[in-house]
Structure formats: structure tokens, C-alpha cells
Amino acid sequence: VFFISLPQFLIPFQMSGQEFMVLEVPHHCDTSWIRAVGPNLTEEEQLNLTLPRGADGAYEQCRRYSPVDWDLDSIRTYGLNATEECRSGWVYPAGQPPSLLTEFDLVCERKDLKDISQSIYMAGLLLGAIIFGALSDRVGRRPVFLISISLQGLFGLGTAFAPHLYVYMAFRCVVGIAVSGILITSLALATEWVGVSRPKAVLITHCCLALGQVLLAGLTYGLRNWRLLEIAGNAPLFALFFYIWVLPESARWLVTKGRIEEAKKVLQKAASFNKCTIPPELLEQLNPVKQTKSGSILDLFWKKQLRKVILIMLVTWFANSLVYYGLSLSVTSFGLDIYLTQLAFGAVELPARLSCIFLLEWFGRKKTQAVLLLLSGLMCLIITGIPEAQPVVITILAIIGKFTATASFSTSHIYAAELLPTIIRQTGVGLCSMSARVAGVLAPLIRPLAELHQAIPLAIFGSPPVLVGLLCFLLPETSGNELADNTGAAIPQPR
């Protein structure tokens, strides 16, 4: 659990770090053409002659007067009337630290590239769920985990040296694939190495995600240069090279694959580490009568009870992801200092993750999942009715929404892992993760709808969780039950 928790500290940086690399800064069109006819103009004179003003009296940020071949006196006498888009680039404040926005000109007609870039990263998460979900069921949890942290380190560090926006996007897509692999295999290893205390094991890794959110606020506040920020957020992964020798494979997965001797070795190694011994007769019980048949994604839809479970879990993960990322990526739009808001968002995740330990024990998986999902959606819907002039109230409600969305997301990871049998657990979780990543891709693309009306994005983020929360009451309860290993094992009925 300790080993799989360490990479989790850096995952929030991948998820939300870009929001702090594209902060709005004052800008205007490059109008240096007029220097050819008026080299002695002051900066204010240059802007006054070449930039139109908006209704508020400020210079337009995305338009300029069209260049002419007149002399300076004619320009001053008659003025310029025709306007055009910024064809020669933009000018930003002197001394501004390099950011994605200023280096790649993500302003005006190019501003949508910010959200498209974030969606491409989310698309990488989707691809990772497709690739690594089934792959870890076939080749094992350990190799997929090792491959994933290597890819994240290499391509994450590569983004710091990207010479072009599209190279940056491509590298971010690969990082998303790697992050998805880490999340999926971490869930499997935490679930399969621990007995009835598996929720605690999973939630410990999730607490590291929460602490990573807090670290993100400090990291982005201290480092304003986006390339240095990328290095700081990815380079530490290379310190985990020793995982090649110390990270164990899932003994439960080895048994389901008929690799009994390997399973015995990793169990004996665990026993030795814990300074205890396993009775030989207990180890002999690992010998199956026959090798467990491999599961298929089709089993999830052919078997009636599994079909109901997987369909509800698919929409649950989708709604969870939509509201979680919708709130997380809106950190810059609530009207308060973004670094303090991020700190609050990160700080609230830790008690949200920890509270799941008690909520799942007291109320079970089904009720906890349903109620948390309902509350997270309701918070978003309530915010849509709050005037923009009350940013403190909006931020408080958003923090409550982030708390319930985070707790609900943690619950869904544990719930899905317990509902699905071992031989197709990662395939099923990967499928659920794919559903969540589709929502992750959509979340950044929904945000620009705020230009039509401020309430539209939050209304979209909040509606599905309310509807899906009600569906969760149809799921079976798994609290206190042993994990099923094959598709023929009985799934607990609703209670």
C-alpha cells in the first residue's frame, strides 16, 4: 500500500496543474507596425493610435486597427477606422513568468485550445483505461503499474521541453494513458492484497491523492514558470526505479491464473516481512482442482446480475467524474483567489477520503454511494441559483460539493472492485474508468458554455449525479462479503 501510494502524490498535478499555467493576463494585439513611421512614439501613444477601445473605455484585447501606409501626421489627423483580428500576435506585460498562455498565445480566438488541451489529456485517461484495464487482467498488475509510472515520468518530463503546443498536447495524452494505468492497477493491488480491511487500503492511496491536491496549491504558487512546474511535477517519479525489485504481484491474481508456485512465493515473502510464518497445510490449499477459466468482457453483459451491476456502475462513474472534474477544473471561476481556493479544494479532499472509512462501515456501500452522489449533484444545482456577487457563498457550496464528490468517487472505486470477480475485475474497472474518462473529456468542453449563461455548466455537472444517485439503490450490498474470484461465484443480492 505504501509503494502504490507514493505515485498518487503527483497525480493531482497532472489532473489540475494546467489550470495554473493558463491564468488570464492582460494582453493586446501587437501593433509594432506603426514604429516604422513613428519610432519615437511612447507606448501609450502607440496604443492610443492603433487599438480600438471597448464600451468600458479599455483597449480591446483581441482586435486592432488595420495597418495603413500613411505617414504619422495623417494617422493622427484622420485616425484609423477599420479593425481586424490580431494577425501579428499579442503583447503581454513585461516581466511576466513564462506560461502556457503567453508562450503559445492561448488568447482570443485561440483561447478554446486551453480546454481542448485538457480534454486531450482526459482522452489519454480514456485510452489508458481501454489499454491497461484488460492488459492487467492478462499480464498482471505489477508489470502494468511499472510501465505506467515509467511512461508518466518520461513523457511528463518531456512536456517541460515541448517546443510547440501540439507536441505538448501529444505528450499530455500519453501522460493521461499512464495515469490511468497507475490508478487502475493501484486499485487492484490495494483490493487484492488486503482482506476485509480493503476499504482502508484503497482509501489510504486516495488520501495521498488528497495531499497531492494540497501540495499542488503550494507548488503552483511558488513556481510560476510553467516549464519548471512541469519538471517539479514529474521528475520525482524517477526516484521510484527501485519498484522493479520490491513491488509484489497480486497473489490473488496469480492463483486465478494457475501460477500457484509464484503465489506461494509472494505470500511467503509477505509473511517473512511481517515476521510470521504460513502453515504448510494452508499453502497447500492454494492448489486449485482446475485452473480458473479466464474471464471476458462479454461475461459482464451476458450474465444477468453482472449486467445490471456493470451498467449501473458505468453511469455511476460517469456522473461521479463529471461532477468531480467539473468542480475541480472550475477552480479559477468562483471569484476568490485561485491558490486559496485550490488549497481549500485540496484540504477538503483529505477528510472526504477518510470519512469514507467510517461511512462505508456504518452505512454500507450502497447507501453511502447513493447519498453522496445525490448531495454532490445538489450542491452544483444550488450554486446555479446564487448571484455571482456572492463569491464566498458560491465557493463554500463548491467546497461542500467537492467534499461529497470526492467521497463518492472513493466509494465507487471500492464498490466496483468488490462487485466484480477477480478474473475480470480489472476489465470491469477499466470499463468503468473508460466511462469516467468520457465524462472527463466532456467536462472541459462544457465550461465554455458559461459564455452563454454562467449557470449552464454547473447545471450540466449537477443533474446526472442526482439521477444516477437514485439508480444506485438498485445495486447489491457488498459490505463484509468476501471477494468473488470467478463469474460463477454468487453476487450478493440487494438488501
Coordinates of C-alpha atoms in Angstrom, one line a residue:
V1 CA 0.0 0.0 0.0
F2 CA 2.9 2.3 0.8
F3 CA 4.5 1.6 -2.6
I4 CA 1.4 2.2 -4.7
S5 CA 0.6 5.3 -2.6
L6 CA 3.7 7.3 -3.5
P7 CA 2.9 8.0 -7.2
Q8 CA -0.5 9.2 -6.1
F9 CA 1.0 12.5 -4.7
L10 CA 1.8 13.6 -8.3
I11 CA -1.4 12.6 -10.0
P12 CA -3.3 15.8 -8.9
F13 CA -0.6 17.8 -10.6
Q14 CA -1.4 16.0 -13.9
M15 CA -5.2 16.4 -13.4
S16 CA -5.4 20.1 -12.4
G17 CA -1.9 21.6 -12.9
Q18 CA -2.6 23.1 -16.3
E19 CA -5.3 25.4 -14.8
F20 CA -2.5 27.3 -13.2
M21 CA -0.4 27.5 -16.3
V22 CA -3.1 29.3 -18.4
L23 CA -4.1 32.1 -15.9
E24 CA -5.5 35.2 -17.7
V25 CA -3.1 38.1 -18.0
P26 CA -3.6 41.5 -19.7
H27 CA -2.8 41.4 -23.4
H28 CA -3.3 43.3 -26.6
C29 CA -2.5 42.9 -30.3
D30 CA 1.0 43.5 -31.5
T31 CA 0.9 46.9 -33.2
S32 CA 4.7 47.4 -33.8
W33 CA 4.0 48.2 -37.4
I34 CA 3.4 51.8 -36.5
R35 CA 7.0 52.1 -35.2
A36 CA 8.2 52.2 -38.8
V37 CA 6.5 55.6 -39.3
G38 CA 6.7 56.8 -35.7
P39 CA 9.9 55.4 -34.0
N40 CA 9.7 58.0 -31.2
L41 CA 6.2 57.3 -30.1
T42 CA 5.7 56.5 -26.4
E43 CA 3.9 53.2 -25.6
E44 CA 0.7 55.0 -24.6
E45 CA 0.7 57.0 -27.9
Q46 CA 1.3 53.8 -29.9
L47 CA -1.6 52.0 -28.2
N48 CA -3.9 55.0 -28.5
L49 CA -3.4 55.3 -32.2
T50 CA -3.6 51.6 -33.1
L51 CA -6.0 49.9 -30.7
P52 CA -9.8 50.5 -30.5
R53 CA -11.4 50.9 -27.1
G54 CA -14.3 48.9 -25.8
A55 CA -17.5 50.1 -24.1
D56 CA -15.7 50.3 -20.8
G57 CA -13.0 52.6 -22.2
A58 CA -10.3 49.9 -22.0
Y59 CA -8.2 48.9 -25.0
E60 CA -9.6 45.9 -27.0
Q61 CA -7.6 42.7 -26.3
C62 CA -8.4 40.9 -29.4
R63 CA -8.6 43.5 -32.2
R64 CA -6.5 46.3 -33.6
Y65 CA -6.8 48.9 -36.3
S66 CA -5.8 47.6 -39.7
P67 CA -2.2 48.8 -40.7
V68 CA -2.0 51.6 -43.3
D69 CA 0.8 53.0 -45.3
W70 CA 0.1 56.6 -44.3
D71 CA 2.6 58.9 -42.6
L72 CA 2.3 59.6 -38.8
D73 CA 0.7 63.1 -39.2
S74 CA -2.1 61.6 -41.4
I75 CA -2.7 58.9 -38.9
R76 CA -3.0 61.5 -36.1
T77 CA -5.2 63.8 -38.2
Y78 CA -7.7 61.3 -39.7
G79 CA -7.4 58.4 -37.3
L80 CA -7.9 54.8 -38.1
N81 CA -11.3 53.1 -38.5
A82 CA -11.1 49.6 -40.0
T83 CA -10.3 46.9 -37.5
E84 CA -9.1 43.3 -37.7
E85 CA -8.0 40.4 -35.6
C86 CA -4.5 40.2 -34.1
R87 CA -2.6 39.0 -37.2
S88 CA 0.9 39.7 -35.8
G89 CA 0.5 38.1 -32.4
W90 CA 0.0 39.6 -28.9
V91 CA 1.9 41.6 -26.4
Y92 CA 2.0 40.7 -22.7
P93 CA 3.2 42.5 -19.6
A94 CA 7.0 42.8 -19.3
G95 CA 8.5 40.5 -16.7
Q96 CA 5.6 38.0 -16.8
P97 CA 6.8 34.5 -16.0
P98 CA 6.5 32.1 -19.0
S99 CA 3.2 30.4 -19.0
L100 CA 1.3 28.2 -21.5
L101 CA -1.0 31.0 -22.2
T102 CA 1.7 33.6 -23.1
E103 CA 4.2 31.2 -24.8
F104 CA 1.6 29.6 -27.1
D105 CA -0.8 32.5 -27.3
L106 CA -3.9 30.8 -25.9
V107 CA -5.9 34.0 -26.0
C108 CA -8.7 35.5 -28.1
E109 CA -9.7 33.1 -31.0
R110 CA -7.1 30.6 -29.6
K111 CA -8.5 30.5 -26.1
D112 CA -10.5 27.4 -26.7
L113 CA -7.2 25.4 -27.1
K114 CA -6.8 25.6 -23.3
D115 CA -9.9 23.4 -22.8
I116 CA -9.2 21.3 -25.8
S117 CA -5.7 20.5 -24.4
Q118 CA -7.3 19.5 -21.1
S119 CA -9.8 17.3 -23.0
I120 CA -6.9 15.6 -24.8
Y121 CA -5.3 14.7 -21.5
M122 CA -8.7 13.3 -20.4
A123 CA -8.8 11.3 -23.7
G124 CA -5.5 9.9 -22.7
L125 CA -7.1 8.7 -19.5
L126 CA -9.8 7.1 -21.5
L127 CA -7.2 5.3 -23.8
G128 CA -5.3 4.1 -20.7
A129 CA -8.5 2.6 -19.3
I130 CA -9.1 0.8 -22.6
I131 CA -5.5 -0.5 -22.8
F132 CA -4.4 -1.2 -19.3
G133 CA -7.7 -2.5 -17.8
A134 CA -7.8 -5.7 -19.9
L135 CA -4.0 -5.8 -20.1
S136 CA -3.5 -6.0 -16.3
D137 CA -6.0 -8.9 -16.2
R138 CA -3.9 -10.7 -18.8
V139 CA -0.3 -10.0 -17.9
G140 CA -0.6 -8.9 -14.3
R141 CA -1.0 -5.8 -12.1
R142 CA 2.7 -5.4 -11.4
P143 CA 4.1 -5.0 -15.0
V144 CA 1.3 -2.6 -15.9
F145 CA 2.0 -0.5 -12.8
L146 CA 5.7 -0.4 -13.6
I147 CA 5.1 0.5 -17.3
S148 CA 2.7 3.3 -16.3
I149 CA 5.0 5.1 -13.8
S150 CA 7.8 4.9 -16.4
L151 CA 5.6 6.4 -19.1
Q152 CA 4.4 9.2 -16.8
G153 CA 7.9 10.1 -15.8
L154 CA 9.3 10.1 -19.3
F155 CA 6.5 11.9 -21.1
G156 CA 5.6 14.1 -18.2
L157 CA 9.2 15.5 -18.1
G158 CA 9.1 15.7 -21.9
T159 CA 6.2 18.2 -21.7
A160 CA 8.6 20.7 -20.0
F161 CA 10.6 20.8 -23.2
A162 CA 7.8 20.8 -25.7
P163 CA 8.6 23.3 -28.5
H164 CA 5.0 23.5 -29.8
L165 CA 1.5 23.4 -28.4
Y166 CA 0.6 20.3 -30.4
V167 CA 3.7 18.4 -29.1
Y168 CA 2.7 19.4 -25.6
M169 CA -0.8 18.0 -26.2
A170 CA 0.6 14.7 -27.6
F171 CA 2.8 14.3 -24.6
R172 CA 0.0 15.1 -22.2
C173 CA -2.2 12.4 -23.9
V174 CA 0.5 9.8 -23.2
V175 CA 0.7 11.0 -19.6
G176 CA -3.0 10.6 -19.3
I177 CA -2.7 7.0 -20.5
A178 CA 0.0 6.4 -17.9
V179 CA -2.0 8.0 -15.1
S180 CA -5.0 5.8 -15.9
G181 CA -2.8 2.7 -15.7
I182 CA -1.5 3.7 -12.3
L183 CA -5.0 4.4 -10.9
I184 CA -6.4 1.1 -12.2
T185 CA -3.6 -1.2 -11.0
S186 CA -3.3 0.6 -7.7
L187 CA -7.0 -0.1 -7.0
A188 CA -6.4 -3.8 -7.9
L189 CA -3.3 -4.2 -5.8
A190 CA -4.8 -2.5 -2.8
T191 CA -8.0 -4.5 -3.1
E192 CA -6.4 -7.9 -3.7
W193 CA -3.6 -7.8 -1.1
V194 CA -5.9 -6.9 1.8
G195 CA -8.8 -8.8 3.3
V196 CA -11.9 -7.3 4.8
S197 CA -10.0 -4.1 5.6
R198 CA -9.6 -3.4 1.8
P199 CA -11.6 -0.1 2.0
K200 CA -8.9 1.3 4.4
A201 CA -6.1 0.2 2.0
V202 CA -7.8 1.8 -1.0
L203 CA -8.6 5.0 0.9
I204 CA -5.0 5.3 2.1
T205 CA -3.9 5.7 -1.5
H206 CA -6.8 8.1 -2.1
C207 CA -5.6 10.2 0.9
C208 CA -2.3 10.6 -0.9
L209 CA -4.3 12.0 -3.8
A210 CA -5.8 14.5 -1.4
L211 CA -2.5 15.5 0.0
G212 CA -1.3 15.9 -3.6
Q213 CA -4.1 18.4 -4.1
V214 CA -2.8 20.5 -1.2
L215 CA 0.8 20.2 -2.5
L216 CA -0.4 21.4 -5.9
A217 CA -1.6 24.7 -4.4
G218 CA 1.9 25.3 -2.8
L219 CA 3.8 24.2 -5.9
T220 CA 1.8 26.4 -8.3
Y221 CA 2.0 29.3 -6.0
G222 CA 5.8 29.0 -5.7
L223 CA 6.6 28.2 -9.3
R224 CA 5.1 30.5 -11.9
N225 CA 7.3 29.3 -14.8
W226 CA 5.3 26.5 -16.4
R227 CA 8.3 24.6 -17.6
L228 CA 9.8 24.5 -14.1
L229 CA 6.4 23.5 -12.8
E230 CA 6.3 20.5 -15.2
I231 CA 9.7 19.4 -14.2
A232 CA 8.8 19.6 -10.5
G233 CA 5.6 17.7 -11.0
N234 CA 7.1 14.8 -12.9
A235 CA 10.8 14.4 -12.1
P236 CA 10.2 12.8 -8.7
L237 CA 8.8 9.7 -10.4
F238 CA 12.3 8.7 -11.4
A239 CA 13.1 8.1 -7.8
L240 CA 10.8 5.1 -7.9
F241 CA 13.1 3.0 -10.1
F242 CA 13.6 0.5 -7.2
Y243 CA 10.0 -0.7 -7.6
I244 CA 11.4 -3.1 -10.2
W245 CA 12.8 -5.2 -7.3
V246 CA 10.3 -4.6 -4.5
L247 CA 6.8 -4.2 -5.9
P248 CA 5.0 -7.6 -5.5
E249 CA 2.4 -9.1 -7.9
S250 CA -1.1 -9.8 -6.7
A251 CA -1.1 -13.2 -5.1
R252 CA -4.9 -13.5 -5.7
W253 CA -4.4 -12.8 -9.4
L254 CA -1.6 -15.4 -9.6
V255 CA -3.9 -18.0 -8.1
T256 CA -6.6 -17.3 -10.6
K257 CA -4.1 -17.7 -13.4
G258 CA -3.0 -21.1 -12.1
R259 CA 0.5 -19.8 -11.2
I260 CA 0.4 -21.4 -7.7
E261 CA 4.1 -21.6 -7.0
E262 CA 4.6 -17.9 -7.8
A263 CA 1.6 -17.1 -5.5
K264 CA 3.2 -19.2 -2.7
K265 CA 6.5 -17.3 -3.0
V266 CA 5.0 -13.8 -2.8
L267 CA 2.8 -14.9 0.2
Q268 CA 5.8 -16.4 2.0
K269 CA 7.8 -13.2 1.3
A270 CA 4.9 -11.1 2.7
A271 CA 4.8 -13.4 5.8
S272 CA 8.6 -13.1 6.2
F273 CA 8.3 -9.3 6.0
N274 CA 5.6 -9.3 8.7
K275 CA 7.7 -11.7 10.9
C276 CA 5.3 -14.6 10.8
T277 CA 5.0 -18.0 9.1
I278 CA 2.3 -19.6 7.0
P279 CA 1.5 -23.2 7.9
P280 CA 2.4 -25.5 5.0
E281 CA -1.1 -27.1 5.0
L282 CA -2.6 -23.6 4.5
L283 CA -0.3 -23.0 1.5
E284 CA -1.4 -26.4 0.1
Q285 CA -5.0 -25.1 -0.1
L286 CA -3.9 -22.8 -2.9
N287 CA -3.7 -25.8 -5.2
P288 CA -6.9 -25.5 -7.3
V289 CA -8.7 -28.5 -8.6
K290 CA -8.5 -26.9 -12.0
Q291 CA -7.2 -23.7 -13.4
T292 CA -9.7 -20.8 -13.3
K293 CA -11.0 -20.0 -16.7
S294 CA -10.2 -16.6 -17.9
G295 CA -13.0 -14.1 -17.9
S296 CA -14.1 -11.9 -20.8
I297 CA -15.7 -8.5 -21.1
L298 CA -18.7 -10.3 -22.6
D299 CA -19.3 -12.1 -19.3
L300 CA -20.2 -8.7 -17.8
F301 CA -23.1 -8.3 -20.2
W302 CA -24.2 -11.9 -20.8
K303 CA -24.8 -12.8 -17.1
K304 CA -27.9 -11.1 -15.8
Q305 CA -26.8 -10.0 -12.4
L306 CA -23.4 -8.8 -13.7
R307 CA -25.1 -6.9 -16.5
K308 CA -27.2 -4.9 -14.1
V309 CA -24.2 -4.2 -11.9
I310 CA -21.9 -3.1 -14.7
L311 CA -24.5 -0.9 -16.3
I312 CA -25.3 1.0 -13.1
M313 CA -21.6 1.3 -12.2
L314 CA -20.8 2.7 -15.7
V315 CA -23.3 5.6 -15.3
T316 CA -22.2 6.0 -11.6
W317 CA -18.6 6.5 -12.6
F318 CA -19.6 8.8 -15.5
A319 CA -21.7 11.0 -13.2
N320 CA -19.1 11.0 -10.5
S321 CA -16.3 12.0 -12.9
L322 CA -18.5 14.7 -14.4
V323 CA -19.2 16.5 -11.1
Y324 CA -15.7 15.9 -9.7
Y325 CA -13.8 17.3 -12.7
G326 CA -16.4 19.9 -13.3
L327 CA -15.8 21.4 -9.9
S328 CA -12.0 20.8 -9.9
L329 CA -11.5 22.5 -13.2
S330 CA -13.7 25.4 -12.3
V331 CA -11.3 26.5 -9.5
T332 CA -10.5 29.7 -11.4
S333 CA -14.1 30.8 -11.9
F334 CA -15.5 31.1 -8.3
G335 CA -14.4 34.7 -7.8
L336 CA -11.8 34.2 -5.0
D337 CA -8.0 33.8 -5.0
I338 CA -7.4 30.7 -7.0
Y339 CA -4.5 29.5 -4.9
L340 CA -6.5 29.7 -1.7
T341 CA -9.5 28.0 -3.5
Q342 CA -7.2 25.2 -4.7
L343 CA -5.8 24.9 -1.1
A344 CA -9.3 24.6 0.2
F345 CA -10.3 22.1 -2.5
G346 CA -7.3 20.0 -1.7
A347 CA -7.7 20.3 2.1
V348 CA -11.3 19.2 1.9
E349 CA -10.4 16.0 0.0
L350 CA -8.5 14.5 2.9
P351 CA -11.4 14.4 5.4
A352 CA -13.6 13.4 2.4
R353 CA -11.5 10.3 1.8
L354 CA -11.0 9.5 5.5
S355 CA -14.7 9.8 6.2
C356 CA -15.4 7.0 3.7
I357 CA -13.8 4.6 6.1
F358 CA -16.5 5.2 8.7
L359 CA -19.3 5.8 6.2
L360 CA -18.8 2.5 4.5
E361 CA -18.6 0.7 7.8
W362 CA -21.6 2.3 9.3
F363 CA -24.0 2.6 6.3
G364 CA -22.6 0.1 3.8
R365 CA -21.6 0.7 0.2
K366 CA -25.0 1.1 -1.5
K367 CA -26.4 3.9 0.8
T368 CA -23.1 5.7 1.0
Q369 CA -22.7 5.7 -2.8
A370 CA -26.2 6.9 -3.5
V371 CA -26.5 9.6 -0.9
L372 CA -23.0 11.1 -1.6
L373 CA -23.7 11.2 -5.3
L374 CA -27.1 12.9 -4.7
L375 CA -25.5 15.6 -2.5
S376 CA -22.7 16.4 -4.9
G377 CA -25.2 17.0 -7.7
L378 CA -27.5 19.0 -5.5
M379 CA -24.6 21.4 -4.5
C380 CA -24.0 22.2 -8.1
L381 CA -27.6 22.8 -8.8
I382 CA -28.0 25.1 -5.8
I383 CA -24.9 27.2 -6.9
T384 CA -26.7 27.9 -10.2
G385 CA -29.3 30.0 -8.1
I386 CA -26.7 32.0 -6.2
P387 CA -25.9 35.5 -7.6
E388 CA -22.3 36.0 -8.9
A389 CA -21.9 38.9 -6.5
Q390 CA -21.6 36.4 -3.6
P391 CA -18.4 34.5 -4.4
V392 CA -17.8 33.4 -0.8
V393 CA -21.2 31.6 -0.7
I394 CA -20.5 30.1 -4.1
T395 CA -17.1 28.9 -3.0
I396 CA -18.4 27.4 0.2
L397 CA -21.1 25.4 -1.7
A398 CA -18.5 24.3 -4.2
I399 CA -16.2 23.1 -1.4
I400 CA -19.1 21.1 0.0
G401 CA -19.8 19.7 -3.4
K402 CA -16.1 18.8 -3.8
F403 CA -16.2 17.0 -0.5
T404 CA -19.2 14.9 -1.4
A405 CA -18.0 14.3 -5.0
T406 CA -14.6 13.2 -3.7
A407 CA -16.1 10.8 -1.1
S408 CA -18.4 9.4 -3.7
F409 CA -15.6 8.8 -6.1
S410 CA -13.6 6.9 -3.5
T411 CA -16.7 4.9 -2.7
S412 CA -17.3 4.0 -6.3
H413 CA -13.7 2.6 -6.6
I414 CA -14.2 0.3 -3.6
Y415 CA -17.7 -0.7 -4.6
A416 CA -16.8 -1.6 -8.2
A417 CA -13.8 -3.6 -7.1
E418 CA -15.9 -5.6 -4.6
L419 CA -18.8 -6.2 -7.0
L420 CA -16.7 -7.6 -9.8
P421 CA -15.0 -11.1 -9.7
T422 CA -11.2 -11.3 -9.7
I423 CA -10.8 -12.8 -13.2
I424 CA -12.5 -9.8 -14.9
R425 CA -12.1 -7.2 -12.1
Q426 CA -9.6 -5.1 -13.9
T427 CA -11.5 -5.4 -17.2
G428 CA -14.7 -4.2 -15.4
V429 CA -12.9 -1.5 -13.5
G430 CA -11.2 -0.5 -16.7
L431 CA -14.6 -0.2 -18.4
C432 CA -15.9 1.9 -15.5
S433 CA -12.8 4.0 -15.8
M434 CA -13.5 4.5 -19.5
S435 CA -17.0 5.8 -18.7
A436 CA -15.4 8.2 -16.1
R437 CA -12.9 9.4 -18.7
V438 CA -15.6 10.1 -21.2
A439 CA -17.0 12.5 -18.6
G440 CA -13.5 13.8 -18.0
V441 CA -13.2 14.6 -21.7
L442 CA -16.5 16.4 -21.8
A443 CA -16.0 18.4 -18.6
P444 CA -13.5 20.9 -20.0
L445 CA -15.6 21.3 -23.2
I446 CA -18.7 22.1 -21.1
R447 CA -17.1 25.0 -19.3
P448 CA -17.1 27.4 -22.3
L449 CA -20.9 27.3 -22.2
A450 CA -20.6 29.8 -19.3
E451 CA -20.3 32.4 -22.0
L452 CA -24.0 31.8 -22.8
H453 CA -25.0 31.8 -19.2
Q454 CA -22.9 31.3 -16.0
A455 CA -25.3 28.6 -14.6
I456 CA -25.3 26.3 -17.6
P457 CA -22.0 24.3 -16.9
L458 CA -22.9 23.7 -13.2
A459 CA -26.4 22.7 -14.2
I460 CA -25.0 20.1 -16.5
F461 CA -22.4 19.0 -13.9
G462 CA -25.1 18.6 -11.2
S463 CA -28.0 16.9 -13.0
P464 CA -26.6 13.4 -13.8
P465 CA -25.3 12.7 -10.2
V466 CA -28.8 13.4 -8.9
L467 CA -30.4 11.0 -11.3
V468 CA -27.7 8.3 -11.0
G469 CA -27.7 8.5 -7.2
L470 CA -31.2 7.2 -7.3
L471 CA -30.2 4.3 -9.5
C472 CA -27.5 3.2 -7.0
F473 CA -30.2 1.9 -4.7
L474 CA -30.7 -1.0 -7.1
L475 CA -27.2 -2.3 -6.6
P476 CA -26.4 -5.2 -4.2
E477 CA -24.7 -4.6 -0.9
T478 CA -21.1 -5.9 -0.6
S479 CA -20.1 -4.8 2.9
G480 CA -18.5 -7.7 4.9
N481 CA -18.6 -10.1 1.9
E482 CA -15.6 -12.0 0.5
L483 CA -14.4 -11.1 -3.0
A484 CA -15.7 -13.3 -5.8
D485 CA -12.9 -14.8 -7.9
N486 CA -14.8 -16.1 -11.0
T487 CA -18.0 -15.2 -12.8
G488 CA -19.8 -18.3 -11.5
A489 CA -19.5 -17.0 -7.9
A490 CA -22.7 -15.7 -6.4
I491 CA -23.0 -11.9 -6.3
P492 CA -24.8 -10.7 -3.2
Q493 CA -28.4 -9.8 -3.8
P494 CA -29.8 -6.3 -3.0
R495 CA -30.8 -5.9 0.7

